[in-house]
């Protein structure tokens, strides 16, 4: 397994550098794309304003989807995708904290 490297993902049009291994890259990009899609839906279809609030709502929606579709992650792939989403959310929220 290769060591971590930095890749750039985009969430709501903003670039973020995220560390991952080459083996995890495609899953991380897929998770970022999925999160971006969910966050854009929230921004366009609700009155939620601000990237941090949108990210929290997206996280809540994704957690709800997961819990209503079987209670707990059933596969290693699902666990890996959730871990990537958590990492991505941590990165987005960390960047938001630096603005204030």
Short mmCIF file of C-alpha atoms in Angstrom, two decimals:
data_model
loop_
_atom_site.label_atom_id
_atom_site.label_comp_id
_atom_site.label_asym_id
_atom_site.label_seq_id
_atom_site.Cartn_x
_atom_site.Cartn_y
_atom_site.Cartn_z
CA UNK A 1 0.00 0.00 0.00
CA UNK A 2 1.37 3.39 -0.99
CA UNK A 3 1.85 6.17 1.52
CA UNK A 4 -0.44 9.17 1.81
CA UNK A 5 -0.37 11.83 -0.85
CA UNK A 6 -2.35 15.00 -1.35
CA UNK A 7 -5.18 15.30 -3.85
CA UNK A 8 -7.48 18.21 -4.58
CA UNK A 9 -11.23 17.84 -4.34
CA UNK A 10 -13.93 20.46 -4.83
CA UNK A 11 -16.91 21.05 -2.59
CA UNK A 12 -19.36 23.82 -3.47
CA UNK A 13 -16.82 25.16 -5.93
CA UNK A 14 -14.05 25.46 -3.34
CA UNK A 15 -10.85 23.43 -3.61
CA UNK A 16 -9.63 21.33 -0.67
CA UNK A 17 -6.40 19.38 -0.34
CA UNK A 18 -6.95 15.98 1.25
CA UNK A 19 -4.38 13.30 2.09
CA UNK A 20 -5.08 9.76 0.95
CA UNK A 21 -3.31 6.74 -0.45
CA UNK A 22 -3.37 5.98 -4.16
CA UNK A 23 -5.61 2.98 -3.44
CA UNK A 24 -8.17 5.18 -1.67
CA UNK A 25 -8.15 8.00 -4.21
CA UNK A 26 -11.08 6.89 -6.37
CA UNK A 27 -13.28 6.18 -3.34
CA UNK A 28 -12.40 9.56 -1.83
CA UNK A 29 -13.19 11.36 -5.08
CA UNK A 30 -16.51 9.50 -5.31
CA UNK A 31 -17.32 10.44 -1.70
CA UNK A 32 -16.41 14.08 -2.36
CA UNK A 33 -18.57 14.15 -5.49
CA UNK A 34 -21.48 12.62 -3.60
CA UNK A 35 -21.10 15.08 -0.71
CA UNK A 36 -20.82 17.99 -3.16
CA UNK A 37 -24.03 16.87 -4.87
CA UNK A 38 -25.88 16.61 -1.54
CA UNK A 39 -24.59 19.99 -0.36
CA UNK A 40 -25.59 21.65 -3.64
CA UNK A 41 -29.10 20.18 -3.31
CA UNK A 42 -29.41 21.62 0.19
CA UNK A 43 -28.11 25.03 -0.91
CA UNK A 44 -30.50 25.16 -3.87
CA UNK A 45 -33.60 23.70 -2.19
CA UNK A 46 -33.55 25.21 1.29
CA UNK A 47 -32.93 28.39 3.19
CA UNK A 48 -29.74 27.07 4.82
CA UNK A 49 -26.93 29.58 4.34
CA UNK A 50 -23.20 29.08 4.84
CA UNK A 51 -20.94 26.21 3.92
CA UNK A 52 -20.60 24.99 7.51
CA UNK A 53 -24.36 24.79 8.06
CA UNK A 54 -24.86 23.17 4.67
CA UNK A 55 -22.14 20.60 5.53
CA UNK A 56 -23.82 19.81 8.85
CA UNK A 57 -27.21 19.37 7.18
CA UNK A 58 -25.66 17.15 4.52
CA UNK A 59 -23.99 15.08 7.24
CA UNK A 60 -27.28 14.70 9.09
CA UNK A 61 -29.09 13.73 5.90
CA UNK A 62 -26.42 11.15 5.00
CA UNK A 63 -26.48 9.70 8.52
CA UNK A 64 -30.27 9.48 8.36
CA UNK A 65 -30.11 7.71 5.00
CA UNK A 66 -27.60 5.24 6.38
CA UNK A 67 -29.54 4.52 9.56
CA UNK A 68 -32.86 4.07 7.77
CA UNK A 69 -31.30 1.65 5.28
CA UNK A 70 -30.31 -1.08 7.71
CA UNK A 71 -29.19 0.49 10.96
CA UNK A 72 -25.42 0.12 10.63
CA UNK A 73 -22.91 -0.02 7.80
CA UNK A 74 -23.02 -3.50 6.32
CA UNK A 75 -19.83 -3.59 4.28
CA UNK A 76 -16.22 -2.49 4.40
CA UNK A 77 -16.92 -0.27 1.39
CA UNK A 78 -19.70 1.53 3.26
CA UNK A 79 -17.48 1.99 6.31
CA UNK A 80 -14.68 3.33 4.10
CA UNK A 81 -17.01 5.77 2.37
CA UNK A 82 -18.29 7.04 5.70
CA UNK A 83 -14.74 7.45 6.99
CA UNK A 84 -13.90 9.47 3.89
CA UNK A 85 -17.01 11.60 4.35
CA UNK A 86 -16.06 12.23 7.97
CA UNK A 87 -12.55 13.21 6.95
CA UNK A 88 -13.93 15.51 4.30
CA UNK A 89 -16.35 17.13 6.73
CA UNK A 90 -13.54 17.61 9.26
CA UNK A 91 -11.44 19.29 6.57
CA UNK A 92 -14.26 21.58 5.46
CA UNK A 93 -15.14 22.56 9.02
CA UNK A 94 -11.48 23.12 9.92
CA UNK A 95 -11.08 25.48 6.97
CA UNK A 96 -14.21 27.35 8.05
CA UNK A 97 -12.79 27.84 11.56
CA UNK A 98 -9.70 29.49 10.06
CA UNK A 99 -11.89 32.18 8.50
CA UNK A 100 -12.99 33.54 11.88
#
